[in-house]
mmCIF file with all atom_site columns, C-alpha atoms and ligand atoms in Angstrom:
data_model
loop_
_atom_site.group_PDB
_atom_site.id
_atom_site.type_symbol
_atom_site.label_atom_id
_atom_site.label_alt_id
_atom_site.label_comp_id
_atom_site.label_asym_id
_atom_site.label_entity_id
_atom_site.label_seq_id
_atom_site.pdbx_PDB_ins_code
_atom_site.Cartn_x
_atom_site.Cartn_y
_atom_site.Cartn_z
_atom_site.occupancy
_atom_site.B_iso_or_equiv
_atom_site.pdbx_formal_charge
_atom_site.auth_seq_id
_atom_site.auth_comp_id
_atom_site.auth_asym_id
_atom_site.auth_atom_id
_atom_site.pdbx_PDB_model_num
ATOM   1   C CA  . UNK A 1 1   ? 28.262 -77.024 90.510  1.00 66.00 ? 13  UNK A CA  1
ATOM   2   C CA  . UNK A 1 2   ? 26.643 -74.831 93.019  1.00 85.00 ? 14  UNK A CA  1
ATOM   3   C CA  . UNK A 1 3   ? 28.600 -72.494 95.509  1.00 94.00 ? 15  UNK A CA  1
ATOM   4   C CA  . UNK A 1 4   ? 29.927 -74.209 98.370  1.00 98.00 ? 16  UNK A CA  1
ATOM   5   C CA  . UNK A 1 5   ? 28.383 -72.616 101.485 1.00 98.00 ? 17  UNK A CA  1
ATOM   6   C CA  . UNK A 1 6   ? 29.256 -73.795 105.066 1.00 98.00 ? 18  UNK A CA  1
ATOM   7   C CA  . UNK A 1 7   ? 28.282 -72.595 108.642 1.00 98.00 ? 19  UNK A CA  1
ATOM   8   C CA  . UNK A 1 8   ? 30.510 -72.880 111.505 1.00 98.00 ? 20  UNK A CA  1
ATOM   9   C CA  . UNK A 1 9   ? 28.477 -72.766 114.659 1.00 98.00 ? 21  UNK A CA  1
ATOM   10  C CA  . UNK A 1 10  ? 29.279 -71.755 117.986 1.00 97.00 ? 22  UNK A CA  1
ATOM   11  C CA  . UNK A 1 11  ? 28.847 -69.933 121.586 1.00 96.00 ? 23  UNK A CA  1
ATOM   12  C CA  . UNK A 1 12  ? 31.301 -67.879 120.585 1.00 97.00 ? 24  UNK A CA  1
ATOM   13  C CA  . UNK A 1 13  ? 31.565 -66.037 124.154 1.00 96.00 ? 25  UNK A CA  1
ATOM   14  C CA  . UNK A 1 14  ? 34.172 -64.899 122.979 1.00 96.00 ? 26  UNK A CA  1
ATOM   15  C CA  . UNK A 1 15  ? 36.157 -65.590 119.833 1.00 98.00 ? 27  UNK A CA  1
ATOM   16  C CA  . UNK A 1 16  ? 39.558 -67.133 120.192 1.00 98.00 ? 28  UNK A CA  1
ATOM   17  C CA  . UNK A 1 17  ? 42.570 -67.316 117.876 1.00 97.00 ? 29  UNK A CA  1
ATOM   18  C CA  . UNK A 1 18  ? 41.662 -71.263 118.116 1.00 97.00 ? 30  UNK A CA  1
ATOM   19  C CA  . UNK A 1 19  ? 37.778 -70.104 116.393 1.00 98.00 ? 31  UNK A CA  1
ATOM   20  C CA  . UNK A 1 20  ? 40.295 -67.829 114.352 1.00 98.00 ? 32  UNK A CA  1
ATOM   21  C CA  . UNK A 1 21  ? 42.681 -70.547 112.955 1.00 97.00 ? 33  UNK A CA  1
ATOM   22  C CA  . UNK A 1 22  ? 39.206 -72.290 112.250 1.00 97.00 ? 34  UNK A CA  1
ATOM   23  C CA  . UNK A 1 23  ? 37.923 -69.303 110.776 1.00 98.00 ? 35  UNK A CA  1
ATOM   24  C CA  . UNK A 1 24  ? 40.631 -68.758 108.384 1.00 98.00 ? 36  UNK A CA  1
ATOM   25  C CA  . UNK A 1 25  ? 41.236 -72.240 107.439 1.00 98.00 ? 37  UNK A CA  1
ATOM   26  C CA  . UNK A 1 26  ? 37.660 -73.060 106.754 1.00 98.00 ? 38  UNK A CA  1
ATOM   27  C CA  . UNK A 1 27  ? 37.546 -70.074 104.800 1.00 98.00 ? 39  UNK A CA  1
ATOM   28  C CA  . UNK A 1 28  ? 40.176 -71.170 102.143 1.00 98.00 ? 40  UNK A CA  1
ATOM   29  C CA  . UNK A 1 29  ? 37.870 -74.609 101.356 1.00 97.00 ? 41  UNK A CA  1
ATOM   30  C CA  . UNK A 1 30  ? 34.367 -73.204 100.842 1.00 98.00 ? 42  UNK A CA  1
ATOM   31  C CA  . UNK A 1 31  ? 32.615 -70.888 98.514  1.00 98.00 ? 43  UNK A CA  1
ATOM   32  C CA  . UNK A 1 32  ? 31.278 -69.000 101.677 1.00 98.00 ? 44  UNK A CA  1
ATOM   33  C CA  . UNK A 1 33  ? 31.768 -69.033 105.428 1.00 98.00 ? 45  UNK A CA  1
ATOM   34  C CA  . UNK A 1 34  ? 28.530 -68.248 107.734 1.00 99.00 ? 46  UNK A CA  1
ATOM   35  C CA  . UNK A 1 35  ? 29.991 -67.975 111.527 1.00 98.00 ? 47  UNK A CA  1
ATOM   36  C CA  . UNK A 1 36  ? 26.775 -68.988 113.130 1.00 98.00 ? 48  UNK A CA  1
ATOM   37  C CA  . UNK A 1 37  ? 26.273 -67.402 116.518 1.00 98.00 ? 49  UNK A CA  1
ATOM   38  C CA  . UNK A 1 38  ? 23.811 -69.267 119.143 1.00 96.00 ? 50  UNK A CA  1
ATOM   39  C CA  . UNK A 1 39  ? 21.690 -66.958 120.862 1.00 95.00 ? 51  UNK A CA  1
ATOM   40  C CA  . UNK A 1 40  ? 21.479 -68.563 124.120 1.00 80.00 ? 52  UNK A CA  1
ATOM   41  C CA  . UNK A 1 41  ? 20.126 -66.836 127.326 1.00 62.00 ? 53  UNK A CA  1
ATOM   42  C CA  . UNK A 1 42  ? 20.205 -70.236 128.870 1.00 66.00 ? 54  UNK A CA  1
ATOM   43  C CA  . UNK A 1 43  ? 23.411 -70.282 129.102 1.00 68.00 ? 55  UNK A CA  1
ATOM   44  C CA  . UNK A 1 44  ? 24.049 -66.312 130.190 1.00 87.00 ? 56  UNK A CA  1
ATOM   45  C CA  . UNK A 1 45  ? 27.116 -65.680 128.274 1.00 92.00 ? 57  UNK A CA  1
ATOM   46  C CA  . UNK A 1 46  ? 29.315 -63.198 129.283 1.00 95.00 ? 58  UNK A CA  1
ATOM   47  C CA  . UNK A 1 47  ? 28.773 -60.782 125.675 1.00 96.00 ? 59  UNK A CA  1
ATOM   48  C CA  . UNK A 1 48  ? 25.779 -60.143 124.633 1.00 95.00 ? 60  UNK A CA  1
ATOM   49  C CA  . UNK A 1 49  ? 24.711 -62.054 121.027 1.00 96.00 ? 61  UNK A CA  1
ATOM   50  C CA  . UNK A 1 50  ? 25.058 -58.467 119.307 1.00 97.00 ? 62  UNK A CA  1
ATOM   51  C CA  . UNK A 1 51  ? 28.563 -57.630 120.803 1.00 97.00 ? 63  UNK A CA  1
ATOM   52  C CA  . UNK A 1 52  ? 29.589 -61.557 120.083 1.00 97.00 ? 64  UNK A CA  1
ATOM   53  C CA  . UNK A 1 53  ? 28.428 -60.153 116.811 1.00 98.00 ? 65  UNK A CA  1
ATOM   54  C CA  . UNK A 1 54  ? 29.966 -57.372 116.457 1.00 98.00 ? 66  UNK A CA  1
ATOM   55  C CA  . UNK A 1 55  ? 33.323 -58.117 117.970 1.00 98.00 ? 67  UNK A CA  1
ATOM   56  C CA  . UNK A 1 56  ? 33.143 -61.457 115.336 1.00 98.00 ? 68  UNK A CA  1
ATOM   57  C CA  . UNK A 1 57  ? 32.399 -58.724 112.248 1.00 98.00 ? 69  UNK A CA  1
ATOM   58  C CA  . UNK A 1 58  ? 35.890 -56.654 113.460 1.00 98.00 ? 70  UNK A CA  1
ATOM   59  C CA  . UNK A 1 59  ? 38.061 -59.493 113.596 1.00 98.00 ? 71  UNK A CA  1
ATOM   60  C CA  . UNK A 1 60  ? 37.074 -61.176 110.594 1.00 98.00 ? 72  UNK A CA  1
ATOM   61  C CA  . UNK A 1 61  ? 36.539 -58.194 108.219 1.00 98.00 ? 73  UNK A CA  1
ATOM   62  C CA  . UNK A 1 62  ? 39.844 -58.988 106.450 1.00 97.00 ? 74  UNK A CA  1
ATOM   63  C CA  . UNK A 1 63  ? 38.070 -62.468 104.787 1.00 98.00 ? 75  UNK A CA  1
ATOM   64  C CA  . UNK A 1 64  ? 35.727 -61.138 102.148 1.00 98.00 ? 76  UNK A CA  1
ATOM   65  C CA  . UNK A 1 65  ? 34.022 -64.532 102.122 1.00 98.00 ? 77  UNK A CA  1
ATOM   66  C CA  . UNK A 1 66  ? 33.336 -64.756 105.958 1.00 98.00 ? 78  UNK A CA  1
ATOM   67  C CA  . UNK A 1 67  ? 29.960 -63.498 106.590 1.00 98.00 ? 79  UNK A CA  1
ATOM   68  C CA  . UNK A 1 68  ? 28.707 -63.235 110.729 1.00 98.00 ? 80  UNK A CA  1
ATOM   69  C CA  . UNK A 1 69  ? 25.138 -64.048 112.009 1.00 98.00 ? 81  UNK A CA  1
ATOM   70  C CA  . UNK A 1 70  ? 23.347 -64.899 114.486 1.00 98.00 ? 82  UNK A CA  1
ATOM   71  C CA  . UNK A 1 71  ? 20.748 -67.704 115.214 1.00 98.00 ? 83  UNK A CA  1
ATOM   72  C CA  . UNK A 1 72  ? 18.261 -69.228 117.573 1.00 96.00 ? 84  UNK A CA  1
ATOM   73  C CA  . UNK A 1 73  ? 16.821 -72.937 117.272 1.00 96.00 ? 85  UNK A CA  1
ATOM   74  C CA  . UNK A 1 74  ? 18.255 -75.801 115.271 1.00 97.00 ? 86  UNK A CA  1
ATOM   75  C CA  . UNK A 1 75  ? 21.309 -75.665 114.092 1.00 98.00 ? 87  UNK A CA  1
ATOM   76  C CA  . UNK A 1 76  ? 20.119 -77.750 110.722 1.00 98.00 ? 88  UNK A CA  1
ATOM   77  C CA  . UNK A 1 77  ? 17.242 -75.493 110.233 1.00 98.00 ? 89  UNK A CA  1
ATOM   78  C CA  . UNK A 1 78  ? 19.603 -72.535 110.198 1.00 98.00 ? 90  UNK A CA  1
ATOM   79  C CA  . UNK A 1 79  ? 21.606 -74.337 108.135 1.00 98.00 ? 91  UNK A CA  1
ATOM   80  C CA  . UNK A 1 80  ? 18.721 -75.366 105.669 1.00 98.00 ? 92  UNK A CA  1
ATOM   81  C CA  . UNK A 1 81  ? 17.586 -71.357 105.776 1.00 98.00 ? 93  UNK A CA  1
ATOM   82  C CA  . UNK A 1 82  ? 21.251 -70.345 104.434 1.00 98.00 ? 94  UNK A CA  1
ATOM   83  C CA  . UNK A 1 83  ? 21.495 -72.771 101.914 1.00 98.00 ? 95  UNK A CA  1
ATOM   84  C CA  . UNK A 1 84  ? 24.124 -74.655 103.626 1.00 98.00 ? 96  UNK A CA  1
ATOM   85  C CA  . UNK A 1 85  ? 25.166 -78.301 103.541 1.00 98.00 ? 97  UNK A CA  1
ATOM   86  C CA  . UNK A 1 86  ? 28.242 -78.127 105.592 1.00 98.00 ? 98  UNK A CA  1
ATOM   87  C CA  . UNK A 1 87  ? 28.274 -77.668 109.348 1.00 98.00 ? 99  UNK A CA  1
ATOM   88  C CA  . UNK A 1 88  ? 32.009 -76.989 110.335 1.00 98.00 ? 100 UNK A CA  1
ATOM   89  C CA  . UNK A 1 89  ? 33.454 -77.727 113.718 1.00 98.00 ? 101 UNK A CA  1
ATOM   90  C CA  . UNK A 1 90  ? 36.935 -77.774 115.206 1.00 96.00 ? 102 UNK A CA  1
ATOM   91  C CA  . UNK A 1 91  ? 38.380 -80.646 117.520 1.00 96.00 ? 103 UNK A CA  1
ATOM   92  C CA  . UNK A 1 92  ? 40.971 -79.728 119.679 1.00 93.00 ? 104 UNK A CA  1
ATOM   93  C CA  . UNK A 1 93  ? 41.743 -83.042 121.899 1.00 87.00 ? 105 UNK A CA  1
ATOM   94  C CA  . UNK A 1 94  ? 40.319 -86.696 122.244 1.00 87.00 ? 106 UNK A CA  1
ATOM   95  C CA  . UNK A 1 95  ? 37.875 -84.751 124.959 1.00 86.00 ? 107 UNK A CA  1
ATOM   96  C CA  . UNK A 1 96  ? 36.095 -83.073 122.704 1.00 91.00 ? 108 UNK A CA  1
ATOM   97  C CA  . UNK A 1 97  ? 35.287 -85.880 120.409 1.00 93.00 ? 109 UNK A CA  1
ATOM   98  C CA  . UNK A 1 98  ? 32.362 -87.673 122.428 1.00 94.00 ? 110 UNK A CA  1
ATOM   99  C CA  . UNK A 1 99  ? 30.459 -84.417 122.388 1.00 96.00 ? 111 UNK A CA  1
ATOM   100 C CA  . UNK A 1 100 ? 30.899 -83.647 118.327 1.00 97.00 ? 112 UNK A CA  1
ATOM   101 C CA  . UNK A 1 101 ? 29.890 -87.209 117.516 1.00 97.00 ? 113 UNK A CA  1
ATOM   102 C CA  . UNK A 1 102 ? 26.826 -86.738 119.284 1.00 97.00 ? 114 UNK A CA  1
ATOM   103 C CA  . UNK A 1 103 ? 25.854 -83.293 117.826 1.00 98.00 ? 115 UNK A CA  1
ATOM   104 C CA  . UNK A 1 104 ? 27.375 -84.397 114.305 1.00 98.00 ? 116 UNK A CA  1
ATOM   105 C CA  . UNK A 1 105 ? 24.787 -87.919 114.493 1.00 98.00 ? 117 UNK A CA  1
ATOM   106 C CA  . UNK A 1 106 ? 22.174 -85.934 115.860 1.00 98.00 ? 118 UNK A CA  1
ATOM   107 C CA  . UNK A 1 107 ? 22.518 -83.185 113.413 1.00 98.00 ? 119 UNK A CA  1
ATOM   108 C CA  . UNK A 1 108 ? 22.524 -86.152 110.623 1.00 98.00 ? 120 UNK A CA  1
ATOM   109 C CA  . UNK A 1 109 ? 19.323 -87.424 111.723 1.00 98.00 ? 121 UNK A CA  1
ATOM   110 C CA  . UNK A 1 110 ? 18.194 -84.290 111.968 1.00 98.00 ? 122 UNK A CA  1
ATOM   111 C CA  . UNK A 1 111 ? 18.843 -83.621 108.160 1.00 98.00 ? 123 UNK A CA  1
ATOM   112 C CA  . UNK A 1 112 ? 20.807 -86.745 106.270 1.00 98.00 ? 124 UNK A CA  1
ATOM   113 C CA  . UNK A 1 113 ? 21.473 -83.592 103.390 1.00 97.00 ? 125 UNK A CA  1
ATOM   114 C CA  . UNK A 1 114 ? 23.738 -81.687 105.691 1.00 98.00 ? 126 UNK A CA  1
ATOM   115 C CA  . UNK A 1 115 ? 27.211 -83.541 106.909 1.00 98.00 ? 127 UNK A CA  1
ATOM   116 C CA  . UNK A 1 116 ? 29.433 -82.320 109.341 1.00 98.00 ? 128 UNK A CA  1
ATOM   117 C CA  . UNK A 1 117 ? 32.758 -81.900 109.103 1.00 98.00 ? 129 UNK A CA  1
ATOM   118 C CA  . UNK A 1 118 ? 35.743 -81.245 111.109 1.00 97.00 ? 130 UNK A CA  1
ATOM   119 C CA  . UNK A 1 119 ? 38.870 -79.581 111.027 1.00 97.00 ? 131 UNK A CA  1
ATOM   120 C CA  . UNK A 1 120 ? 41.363 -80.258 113.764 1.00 95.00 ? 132 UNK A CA  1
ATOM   121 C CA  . UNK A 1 121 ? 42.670 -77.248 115.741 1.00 93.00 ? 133 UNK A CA  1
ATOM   122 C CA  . UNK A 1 122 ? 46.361 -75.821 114.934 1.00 93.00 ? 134 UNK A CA  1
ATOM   123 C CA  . UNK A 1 123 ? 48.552 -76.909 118.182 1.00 92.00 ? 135 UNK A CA  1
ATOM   124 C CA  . UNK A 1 124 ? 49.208 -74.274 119.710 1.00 92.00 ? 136 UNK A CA  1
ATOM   125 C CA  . UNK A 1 125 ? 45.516 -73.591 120.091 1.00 93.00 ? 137 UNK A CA  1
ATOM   126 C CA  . UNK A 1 126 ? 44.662 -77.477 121.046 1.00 91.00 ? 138 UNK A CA  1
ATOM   127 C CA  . UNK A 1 127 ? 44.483 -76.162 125.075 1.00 92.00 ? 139 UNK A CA  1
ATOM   128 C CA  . UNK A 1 128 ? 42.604 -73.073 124.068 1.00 95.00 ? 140 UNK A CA  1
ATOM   129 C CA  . UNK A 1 129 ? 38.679 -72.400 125.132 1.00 96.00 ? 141 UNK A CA  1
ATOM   130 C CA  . UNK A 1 130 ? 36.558 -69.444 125.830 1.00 95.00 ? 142 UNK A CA  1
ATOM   131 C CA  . UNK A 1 131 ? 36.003 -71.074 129.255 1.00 94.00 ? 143 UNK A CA  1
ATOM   132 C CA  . UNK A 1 132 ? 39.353 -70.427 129.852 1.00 95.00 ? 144 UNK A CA  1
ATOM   133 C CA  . UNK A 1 133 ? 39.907 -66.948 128.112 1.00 97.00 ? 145 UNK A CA  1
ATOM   134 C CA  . UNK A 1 134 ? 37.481 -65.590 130.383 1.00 95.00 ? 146 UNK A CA  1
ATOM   135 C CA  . UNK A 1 135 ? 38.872 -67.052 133.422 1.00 95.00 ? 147 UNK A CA  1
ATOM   136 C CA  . UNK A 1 136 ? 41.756 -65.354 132.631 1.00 96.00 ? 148 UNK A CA  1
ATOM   137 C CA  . UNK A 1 137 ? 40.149 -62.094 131.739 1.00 96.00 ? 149 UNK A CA  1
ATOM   138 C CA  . UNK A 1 138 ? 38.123 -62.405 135.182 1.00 94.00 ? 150 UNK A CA  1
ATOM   139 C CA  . UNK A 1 139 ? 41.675 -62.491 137.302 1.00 94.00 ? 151 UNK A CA  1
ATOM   140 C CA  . UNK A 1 140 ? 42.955 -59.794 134.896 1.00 93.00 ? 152 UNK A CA  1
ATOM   141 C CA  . UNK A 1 141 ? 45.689 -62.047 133.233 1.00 94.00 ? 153 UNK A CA  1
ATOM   142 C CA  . UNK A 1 142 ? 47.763 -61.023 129.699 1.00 95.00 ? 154 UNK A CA  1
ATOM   143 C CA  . UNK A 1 143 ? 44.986 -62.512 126.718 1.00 96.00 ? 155 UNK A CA  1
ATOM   144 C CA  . UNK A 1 144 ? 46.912 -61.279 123.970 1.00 93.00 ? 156 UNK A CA  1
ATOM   145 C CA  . UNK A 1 145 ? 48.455 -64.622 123.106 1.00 95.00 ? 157 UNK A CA  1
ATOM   146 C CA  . UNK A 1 146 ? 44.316 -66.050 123.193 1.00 97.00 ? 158 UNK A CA  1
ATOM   147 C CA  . UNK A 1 147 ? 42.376 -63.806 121.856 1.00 98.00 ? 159 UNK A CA  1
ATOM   148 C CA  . UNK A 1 148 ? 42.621 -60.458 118.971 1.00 97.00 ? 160 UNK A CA  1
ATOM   149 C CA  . UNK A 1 149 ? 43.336 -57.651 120.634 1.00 97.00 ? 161 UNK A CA  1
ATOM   150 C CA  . UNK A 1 150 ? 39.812 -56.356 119.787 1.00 97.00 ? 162 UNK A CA  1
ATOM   151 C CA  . UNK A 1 151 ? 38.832 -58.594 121.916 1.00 98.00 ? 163 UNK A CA  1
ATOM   152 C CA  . UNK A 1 152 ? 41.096 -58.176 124.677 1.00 97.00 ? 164 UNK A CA  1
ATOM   153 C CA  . UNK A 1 153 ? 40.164 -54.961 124.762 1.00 96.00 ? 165 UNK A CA  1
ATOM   154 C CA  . UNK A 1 154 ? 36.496 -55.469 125.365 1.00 96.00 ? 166 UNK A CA  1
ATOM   155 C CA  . UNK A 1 155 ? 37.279 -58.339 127.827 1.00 96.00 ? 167 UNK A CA  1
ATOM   156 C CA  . UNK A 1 156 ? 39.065 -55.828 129.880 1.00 94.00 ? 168 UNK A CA  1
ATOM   157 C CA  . UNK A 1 157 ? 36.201 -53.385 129.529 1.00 94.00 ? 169 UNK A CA  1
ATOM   158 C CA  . UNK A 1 158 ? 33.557 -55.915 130.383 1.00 91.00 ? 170 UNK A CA  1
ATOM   159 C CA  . UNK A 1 159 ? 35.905 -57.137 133.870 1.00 90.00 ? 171 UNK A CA  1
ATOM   160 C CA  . UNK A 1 160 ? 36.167 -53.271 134.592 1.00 85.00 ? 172 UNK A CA  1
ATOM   161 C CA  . UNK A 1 161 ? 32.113 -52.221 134.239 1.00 81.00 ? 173 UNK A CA  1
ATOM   162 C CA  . UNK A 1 162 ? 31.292 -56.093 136.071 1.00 68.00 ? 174 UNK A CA  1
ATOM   163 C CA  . UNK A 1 163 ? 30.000 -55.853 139.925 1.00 54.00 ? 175 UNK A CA  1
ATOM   164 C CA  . UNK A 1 164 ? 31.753 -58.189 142.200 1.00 48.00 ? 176 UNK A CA  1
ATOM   165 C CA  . UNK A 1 165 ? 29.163 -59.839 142.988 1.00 45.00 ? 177 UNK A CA  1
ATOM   166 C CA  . UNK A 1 166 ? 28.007 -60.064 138.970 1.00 46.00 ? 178 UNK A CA  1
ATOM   167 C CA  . UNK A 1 167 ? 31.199 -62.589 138.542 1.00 45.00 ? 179 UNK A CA  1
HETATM 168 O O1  . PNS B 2 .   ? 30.665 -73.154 120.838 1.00 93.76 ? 18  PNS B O1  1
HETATM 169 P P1  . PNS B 2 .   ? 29.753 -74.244 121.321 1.00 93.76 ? 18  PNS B P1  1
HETATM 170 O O2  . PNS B 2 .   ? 29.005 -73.767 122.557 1.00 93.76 ? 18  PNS B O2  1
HETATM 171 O O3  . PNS B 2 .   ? 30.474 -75.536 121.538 1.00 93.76 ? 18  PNS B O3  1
HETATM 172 O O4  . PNS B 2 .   ? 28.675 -74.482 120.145 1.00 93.76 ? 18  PNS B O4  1
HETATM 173 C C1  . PNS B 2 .   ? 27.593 -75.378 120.322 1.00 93.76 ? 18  PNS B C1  1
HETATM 174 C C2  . PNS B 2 .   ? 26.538 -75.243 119.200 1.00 93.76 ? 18  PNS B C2  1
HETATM 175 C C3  . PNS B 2 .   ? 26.083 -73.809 119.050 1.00 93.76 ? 18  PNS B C3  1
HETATM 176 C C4  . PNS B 2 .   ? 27.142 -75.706 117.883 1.00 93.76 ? 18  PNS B C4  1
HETATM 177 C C5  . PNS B 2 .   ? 25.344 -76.173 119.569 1.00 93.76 ? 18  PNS B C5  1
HETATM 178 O O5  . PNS B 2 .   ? 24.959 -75.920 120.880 1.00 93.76 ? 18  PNS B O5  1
HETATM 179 C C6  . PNS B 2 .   ? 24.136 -76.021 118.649 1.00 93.76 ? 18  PNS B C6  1
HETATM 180 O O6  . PNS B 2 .   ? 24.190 -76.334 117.482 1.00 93.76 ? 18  PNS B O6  1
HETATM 181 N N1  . PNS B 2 .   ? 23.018 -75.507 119.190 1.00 93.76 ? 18  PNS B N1  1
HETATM 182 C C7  . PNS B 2 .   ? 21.796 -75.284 118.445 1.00 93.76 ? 18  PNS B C7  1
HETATM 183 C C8  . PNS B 2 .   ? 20.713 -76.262 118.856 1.00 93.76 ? 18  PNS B C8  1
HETATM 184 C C9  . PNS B 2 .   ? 20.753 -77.548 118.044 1.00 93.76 ? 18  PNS B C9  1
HETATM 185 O O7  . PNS B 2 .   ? 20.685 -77.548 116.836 1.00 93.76 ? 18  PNS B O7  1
HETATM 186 N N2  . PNS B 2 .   ? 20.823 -78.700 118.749 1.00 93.76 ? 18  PNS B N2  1
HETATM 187 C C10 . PNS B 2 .   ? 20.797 -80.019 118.113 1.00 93.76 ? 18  PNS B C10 1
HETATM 188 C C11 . PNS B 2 .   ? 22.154 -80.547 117.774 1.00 93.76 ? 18  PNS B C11 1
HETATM 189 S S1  . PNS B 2 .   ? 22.983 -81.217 119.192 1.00 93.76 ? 18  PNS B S1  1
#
């Protein structure tokens, strides 16, 4: 049998212990772990792709199977490129289902060779999101129960160098 190699996609904007848990837990059931990073100017995240990157690289270093990069397009034909057949994503509540089924069947139709599958976010990191984390960062609230401290770090950083008007 072949190695085992998944992907586990995301925005990413920034990691959370919830990606973390993910992270870690994913890591124990496959071969090899690709954290997939969208580069997505659409959606004008907050880090840069090479500092979501970067911070990702730090606070992952201690899994020797975990390997961070970035992408742009399809999902499948990253996956495809990697030699992947396993797309990982975590559900946290019954809200985030709707969305996963439709990017797990679209994915699926997509390519019929590469299945989805889902691991269910550790509770007490169901209510966690980076939409939140950097909310919190923006109002200068404690993240070290949300995020590494890497990456409270830079969140503080980031909130320190922003304009007000660049909120
Ligand atoms: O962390 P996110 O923002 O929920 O991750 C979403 C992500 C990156 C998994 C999704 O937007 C994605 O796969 N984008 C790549 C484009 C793609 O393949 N789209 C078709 C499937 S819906």
């Amino acid at each position: 049998m072949g190695k085992t190699i998944a992907i586990y996609p995301g925005s990413f904007d920034p990691v959370t212990r919830g990606h973390m848990d993910i992270i870690e837990r994913a890591s124990k059931t496959v071969d090899h772990l690709i954290v997939g990073v969208l580069v997505n100017s659409a959606k004008s995240p907050l880090f840069t792709v090479e500092e979501r990157v970067a911070l990702l690289k730090q606070v992952t270093a201690q899994y020797p199977n975990v390997e961070i990069r970035s992408f742009e397009g399809l999902l499948v034909d990253f996956a495809r490129a990697s030699g992947a057949h396993i797309l990982i994503r975590g559900l946290r509540a019954v809200t985030d289902f709707e969305y996963e089924l439709q990017m797990s069947q679209t994915n699926q139709k997509l390519d019929p060779n590469i299945e989805t599958m889902f691991l269910t976010t550790s509770i007490e990191y169901s209510y966690l999101s980076s939409t939140t984390v950097r909310e919190i960062a923006a109002f200068g609230g404690d993240l070290t129960q949300f995020v590494p401290e890497a990456v409270a770090l830079e969140l503080e950083k980031k909130m320190n160098t922003k304009g007000e008007c660049n909120k």
